[in-house]
Short mmCIF file of C-alpha atoms in Angstrom, two decimals:
data_model
loop_
_atom_site.label_atom_id
_atom_site.label_comp_id
_atom_site.label_asym_id
_atom_site.label_seq_id
_atom_site.Cartn_x
_atom_site.Cartn_y
_atom_site.Cartn_z
CA PRO A 24 40.46 -30.65 -12.16
CA PRO A 25 41.94 -31.47 -9.74
CA ALA A 26 40.10 -28.40 -7.81
CA GLY A 27 36.47 -29.35 -9.35
CA SER A 28 35.11 -25.69 -10.04
CA THR A 29 31.78 -25.55 -10.75
CA LEU A 30 32.03 -22.16 -12.43
CA PRO A 31 32.87 -23.54 -16.04
CA ARG A 32 29.14 -25.90 -15.61
CA LEU A 33 27.23 -22.55 -13.79
CA ALA A 34 27.92 -20.56 -16.78
CA ALA A 35 26.63 -23.14 -18.82
CA GLU A 36 24.13 -23.65 -17.78
CA LEU A 37 23.04 -20.04 -16.06
CA PRO A 38 20.93 -17.98 -18.35
CA VAL A 39 23.35 -14.95 -18.40
CA THR A 40 26.87 -14.11 -18.85
CA LEU A 41 29.63 -15.07 -16.17
CA GLY A 42 32.96 -12.80 -15.94
CA LEU A 43 35.48 -14.16 -13.11
CA LEU A 44 36.44 -10.91 -11.28
CA SER A 45 40.64 -11.40 -10.49
CA PRO A 46 41.48 -9.94 -7.10
CA TYR A 47 45.18 -9.91 -7.78
CA GLY A 48 45.67 -6.76 -8.24
CA GLY A 49 43.89 -5.34 -5.58
CA VAL A 50 40.91 -2.22 -5.49
CA PRO A 51 42.69 -0.52 -8.38
CA HIS A 52 42.51 -3.74 -10.89
CA LEU A 53 39.19 -4.94 -9.65
CA ALA A 54 37.88 -0.50 -10.21
CA ARG A 55 39.56 -1.32 -13.76
CA GLN A 56 37.44 -4.53 -14.91
CA ILE A 57 34.68 -3.38 -13.47
CA THR A 58 34.49 -0.41 -15.75
CA GLU A 59 35.49 -2.57 -18.56
CA VAL A 60 32.48 -4.63 -18.14
CA VAL A 61 29.98 -1.20 -17.33
CA GLU A 62 31.56 0.08 -21.09
CA LYS A 63 31.20 -3.18 -22.94
CA TYR A 64 27.58 -4.13 -21.88
CA ALA A 65 26.35 -0.30 -22.14
CA VAL A 66 24.92 -0.63 -18.15
CA ASP A 67 23.85 2.66 -16.33
CA GLU A 68 24.66 0.46 -13.00
CA VAL A 69 25.97 -2.48 -10.93
CA GLU A 70 24.22 -4.23 -8.83
CA VAL A 71 26.50 -6.39 -5.90
CA VAL A 72 24.70 -9.22 -4.67
CA ASP A 73 25.61 -10.91 -1.70
CA VAL A 74 23.92 -13.72 -0.22
CA GLY A 75 23.43 -14.12 4.11
CA GLY A 76 25.10 -10.23 4.82
CA ASP A 77 28.12 -10.49 5.30
CA VAL A 78 29.25 -7.48 3.37
CA PHE A 79 27.08 -5.78 5.71
CA ALA A 80 29.12 -6.05 8.49
CA ARG A 81 31.65 -3.87 10.35
CA GLY A 82 33.97 -5.86 11.02
CA ASP A 83 34.20 -6.62 14.49
CA GLU A 84 31.88 -8.98 14.47
CA PRO A 85 33.12 -12.21 16.52
CA THR A 86 30.72 -14.90 14.00
CA LEU A 87 32.74 -12.67 10.86
CA LEU A 88 34.15 -15.21 8.94
CA SER A 89 34.54 -13.90 5.08
CA PRO A 90 34.62 -10.15 4.97
CA LEU A 91 37.14 -9.80 2.43
CA PRO A 92 35.77 -10.88 -1.20
CA ASP A 93 32.93 -8.42 -0.18
CA ALA A 94 34.62 -5.62 0.57
CA LEU A 95 37.28 -5.90 -2.22
CA VAL A 96 34.23 -5.57 -4.98
CA ILE A 97 32.35 -2.97 -2.39
CA ALA A 98 35.58 -0.46 -2.35
CA ALA A 99 36.27 -1.10 -5.95
CA CYS A 100 33.01 0.07 -7.61
CA ALA A 101 33.71 2.84 -5.47
CA THR A 102 36.93 3.14 -6.86
CA ALA A 103 35.60 2.84 -10.67
CA GLY A 104 32.76 5.69 -9.53
CA VAL A 105 29.99 3.43 -11.26
CA PRO A 106 26.68 4.23 -9.43
CA THR A 107 25.73 1.38 -7.46
CA ARG A 108 23.60 -0.49 -4.95
CA LEU A 109 24.04 -3.54 -2.79
CA ARG A 110 21.54 -6.46 -3.08
CA LEU A 111 21.56 -8.23 0.26
CA ALA A 112 19.77 -11.56 -0.15
CA GLY A 113 18.89 -14.36 3.12
CA PRO A 114 20.01 -11.87 5.85
CA GLY A 115 21.80 -14.37 8.27
CA LEU A 116 22.19 -16.76 5.86
CA ASP A 117 26.00 -16.95 5.15
CA CYS A 118 26.29 -18.43 9.24
CA GLU A 119 28.15 -15.32 10.25
CA ILE A 120 26.25 -12.08 10.98
CA PRO A 121 22.90 -12.74 12.69
CA GLU A 122 19.67 -12.23 11.54
CA SER A 123 18.78 -10.42 14.84
CA GLU A 124 21.63 -8.06 14.36
CA LEU A 125 21.05 -7.38 10.98
CA LEU A 126 17.07 -7.01 10.17
CA PRO A 127 17.12 -3.53 12.66
CA VAL A 128 19.64 -2.10 10.42
CA LEU A 129 18.40 -3.09 6.90
CA GLY A 130 15.10 -1.16 6.52
CA ASP A 131 12.28 -1.74 4.96
CA ASP A 132 13.47 -1.74 0.91
CA PHE A 133 12.79 -5.18 0.47
CA LEU A 134 11.20 -7.65 -1.45
CA THR A 135 10.49 -11.43 -0.88
CA LEU A 136 11.55 -14.93 -3.05
CA THR A 137 9.05 -17.54 -3.70
CA GLY A 138 9.36 -20.93 -4.61
CA ALA A 139 8.20 -19.78 -8.20
CA ASP A 140 11.69 -17.70 -8.01
CA THR A 141 13.86 -20.63 -7.57
CA ARG A 142 12.32 -23.04 -10.40
CA GLY A 143 14.83 -22.14 -13.04
CA VAL A 144 17.96 -22.58 -10.47
CA GLU A 145 16.94 -25.45 -8.24
CA HIS A 146 18.38 -28.08 -10.31
CA LEU A 147 21.48 -26.11 -9.75
CA PHE A 148 22.69 -27.62 -6.35
CA ASP A 149 22.54 -31.20 -7.71
CA TRP A 150 25.89 -30.25 -7.76
CA HIS A 151 27.00 -27.07 -7.24
CA PRO A 152 27.79 -26.59 -3.66
CA SER A 153 26.62 -23.14 -2.31
CA GLU A 154 25.47 -23.62 1.32
CA ALA A 155 24.20 -20.11 1.28
CA SER A 156 22.38 -19.77 -1.62
CA ALA A 157 20.75 -23.53 -0.87
CA LEU A 158 19.43 -21.99 2.32
CA LEU A 159 18.32 -18.69 -0.14
CA VAL A 160 16.00 -21.28 -2.16
CA ALA A 161 15.44 -23.31 0.47
CA ALA A 162 13.64 -20.48 2.61
CA ALA A 163 11.95 -19.03 -0.31
CA ARG A 164 9.83 -22.57 -1.03
CA GLY A 165 8.71 -22.02 2.79
CA GLU A 166 11.61 -24.13 4.38
CA ARG A 167 11.84 -23.43 8.21
CA GLY A 168 13.94 -24.29 10.58
CA GLY A 169 17.96 -24.82 11.74
CA CYS A 170 19.64 -25.89 9.36
CA VAL A 171 23.29 -27.43 9.82
CA VAL A 172 25.54 -26.48 8.00
CA GLN A 173 29.40 -27.12 7.08
CA ASP A 174 32.44 -25.17 8.79
CA THR A 175 30.59 -23.67 11.62
CA GLY A 176 29.34 -24.73 14.70
CA ARG A 177 25.90 -24.01 14.94
CA PRO A 178 22.62 -24.21 12.60
CA VAL A 179 21.41 -21.20 10.27
CA VAL A 180 18.08 -20.72 11.66
CA LEU A 181 15.49 -20.53 7.90
CA SER A 182 12.77 -17.51 9.02
CA ASP A 183 10.08 -15.40 7.19
CA ALA A 184 13.24 -12.79 7.02
CA SER A 185 15.53 -15.65 5.07
CA ALA A 186 13.57 -15.12 1.97
CA ARG A 187 13.75 -11.38 1.44
CA VAL A 188 16.43 -9.20 -1.09
CA HIS A 189 17.04 -6.24 0.63
CA ARG A 190 18.43 -3.03 -1.90
CA ILE A 191 21.10 -0.53 0.36
CA GLY A 192 22.91 2.26 -1.57
CA LEU A 193 26.56 1.68 -1.65
CA ASP A 194 27.26 4.82 0.94
CA ARG A 195 25.37 2.96 3.38
CA VAL A 196 27.64 0.46 3.07
CA LEU A 197 30.94 2.27 2.85
CA GLU A 198 29.69 3.63 5.92
CA ARG A 199 28.88 0.43 8.00
CA ASN A 200 31.77 -2.03 6.24
CA ARG A 201 34.84 -0.56 7.90
CA LEU A 202 37.18 -2.82 5.63
CA ALA A 203 35.66 -1.58 2.66
CA ARG A 204 36.17 1.85 3.37
CA ALA A 205 39.68 0.72 4.06
CA LEU A 206 40.52 -0.84 1.28
CA TYR A 207 38.83 2.06 -0.84
CA GLU A 208 40.85 5.05 1.15
CA GLN A 209 44.47 2.90 0.83
CA GLY A 210 43.98 1.86 -2.88
CA ALA A 211 44.88 -1.34 -1.97
CA GLY A 212 46.78 -2.42 -5.03
CA THR A 213 47.60 -6.27 -4.57
CA LEU A 214 45.77 -9.07 -3.16
CA ASP A 215 48.81 -8.52 -0.45
CA ASP A 216 48.10 -5.52 0.72
CA ALA A 217 44.43 -6.18 1.02
CA GLU A 218 45.19 -9.11 3.41
CA LYS A 219 47.36 -6.83 5.55
CA THR A 220 44.61 -4.35 5.59
CA SER A 221 42.08 -7.09 6.72
CA TRP A 222 44.47 -8.39 9.44
CA GLU A 223 44.23 -4.45 10.66
CA VAL A 224 40.89 -3.77 10.78
CA CYS A 225 39.25 -7.17 11.53
CA GLY A 226 42.28 -9.26 13.59
CA PHE A 227 42.40 -11.91 10.83
CA SER A 228 42.67 -13.32 7.19
CA GLU A 229 39.66 -15.78 5.94
CA LEU A 230 42.92 -16.46 2.96
CA GLN A 231 45.10 -17.83 5.76
CA ARG A 232 42.02 -19.66 7.07
CA GLU A 233 41.19 -21.23 3.76
CA ARG A 234 45.27 -22.76 3.31
CA ASP A 235 44.65 -24.12 6.99
CA ARG A 236 41.75 -25.42 5.66
CA SER A 237 43.55 -27.03 2.43
CA LEU A 238 46.08 -28.13 4.28
CA ARG A 239 43.80 -29.95 6.74
CA LEU A 240 41.27 -31.33 4.29
CA ARG A 241 44.26 -32.97 2.37
CA ASP A 242 45.87 -34.45 5.85
CA THR A 243 42.31 -35.80 6.96
CA ALA A 244 40.18 -37.05 3.90
CA SER A 245 41.01 -40.44 3.55
CA PRO A 246 41.13 -41.16 -0.44
CA GLU A 247 40.05 -44.44 0.55
CA ILE A 248 36.37 -43.75 1.83
CA SER A 249 33.84 -45.17 -0.56
CA VAL A 250 30.49 -43.53 -1.02
CA THR A 251 28.77 -47.21 0.21
CA GLU A 252 31.11 -46.97 3.50
CA ALA A 253 29.86 -43.63 3.91
CA LEU A 254 26.51 -44.69 3.34
CA HIS A 255 27.06 -47.34 6.08
CA GLY A 256 27.83 -44.79 8.07
CA LEU A 257 25.64 -42.23 8.07
CA ASP A 258 23.05 -43.30 10.46
CA ALA A 259 25.57 -43.02 13.68
CA TRP A 260 26.83 -39.49 11.86
CA LEU A 261 23.62 -37.96 11.73
CA GLY A 262 22.94 -39.69 15.59
CA ARG A 263 25.96 -37.52 16.66
CA LEU A 264 24.76 -34.44 14.60
CA ARG A 265 20.78 -34.42 16.53
CA ALA A 266 22.66 -34.43 19.43
CA ALA A 267 24.98 -31.83 19.00
CA HIS A 268 21.80 -30.03 17.52
CA PRO A 269 18.63 -31.17 18.90
CA GLY A 270 16.55 -28.28 17.35
CA ALA A 271 17.90 -28.80 13.92
CA ARG A 272 15.93 -29.76 11.24
CA TYR A 273 17.92 -29.84 7.84
CA ALA A 274 21.62 -30.65 7.27
CA THR A 275 23.04 -28.97 4.06
CA PHE A 276 24.55 -31.57 1.67
CA ARG A 277 27.78 -30.45 1.77
CA CYS A 278 27.76 -30.63 5.68
CA VAL A 279 26.77 -34.11 5.10
CA ALA A 280 29.00 -35.23 2.49
CA GLU A 281 31.83 -33.71 4.13
CA GLY A 282 31.11 -34.87 7.60
CA LEU A 283 31.19 -38.23 6.20
CA GLY A 284 35.10 -37.46 4.97
CA LEU A 285 33.66 -36.84 1.03
CA THR A 286 34.41 -33.73 -1.13
CA GLY A 287 34.28 -33.78 -5.42
CA ALA A 288 32.88 -36.27 -7.42
CA ALA A 289 32.51 -38.49 -4.03
CA ALA A 290 30.23 -36.06 -2.73
CA ARG A 291 27.48 -35.43 -6.00
CA SER A 292 27.51 -39.24 -6.01
CA LEU A 293 26.40 -39.07 -2.12
CA ARG A 294 23.91 -36.80 -2.96
CA THR A 295 22.20 -38.69 -6.17
CA HIS A 296 21.85 -42.01 -3.66
CA LEU A 297 20.84 -40.15 -0.72
CA VAL A 298 18.17 -38.15 -3.04
CA ARG A 299 16.96 -41.45 -4.40
CA ASP A 300 17.43 -43.84 -1.60
CA ARG A 301 15.73 -41.54 0.91
CA PRO A 302 13.32 -39.49 -1.13
CA HIS A 303 11.98 -38.48 2.35
CA ARG A 304 14.67 -36.63 3.32
CA TYR A 305 14.98 -34.72 0.65
CA ALA A 306 13.42 -30.94 1.31
CA ALA A 307 14.91 -29.54 -1.70
CA PRO A 308 17.46 -28.75 -1.94
CA LEU A 309 18.08 -29.42 1.90
CA PHE A 310 18.87 -32.93 3.63
CA ALA A 311 15.95 -33.42 6.33
CA LEU A 312 17.50 -34.82 9.70
#
């Protein structure tokens, strides 16, 4: 509290060890952290996992929103000199680089997730708000069609390719991702340095966008809005959503909650009510329109 991070609970419930990488020391400090983890656990290879594919962006795509964290990690792995591969899951599911742009350059080295692969994590989405990961689970479970997500003006389309996990070498990622390559070559020593590089390469900073979004939510979110009031306004909101996106079949629960003005515990309570009271709308872990 008050941020409401789900990382501690994820660390408790996932059957793996979670560590947190700090970006504040820039690429050199991230590289040291990665090296320390590699030595502590005596691993031979690092696998960077990205859901959606913005890690494989050039940096000039008009739909790109959040390239910096991925680029920092890629640059740090290159700096650390540890054998590294990228696992790119769910091409296009982060609503940044369209699937149609990614698939021609990803190659054929991939596996396809199924519903059986999701059973151990499906319950996490009762409270974990990650949209791209929820879309990956839905795709693996066989859901297909458009899904409206928070913070974008267009639905993400779940296709047969959405359940794929592509494997790509670090050299190919650095060759394509201009921001990661610039961070690696410059050795950005602080997060501020990395943000300046993002402005230079991509023309924007997602950190500034998050600062602005935080202020916007603070100014517009009404703490007086109760879950009961939000439920009363649900059908009207859904009508507007369907009118804006007539081809969409789903929405993420985060999209529904924030569309109704709810965040944090209130958003989780709304989800519980919707799953219980409208089970025909529950296409786990998405809300069916």
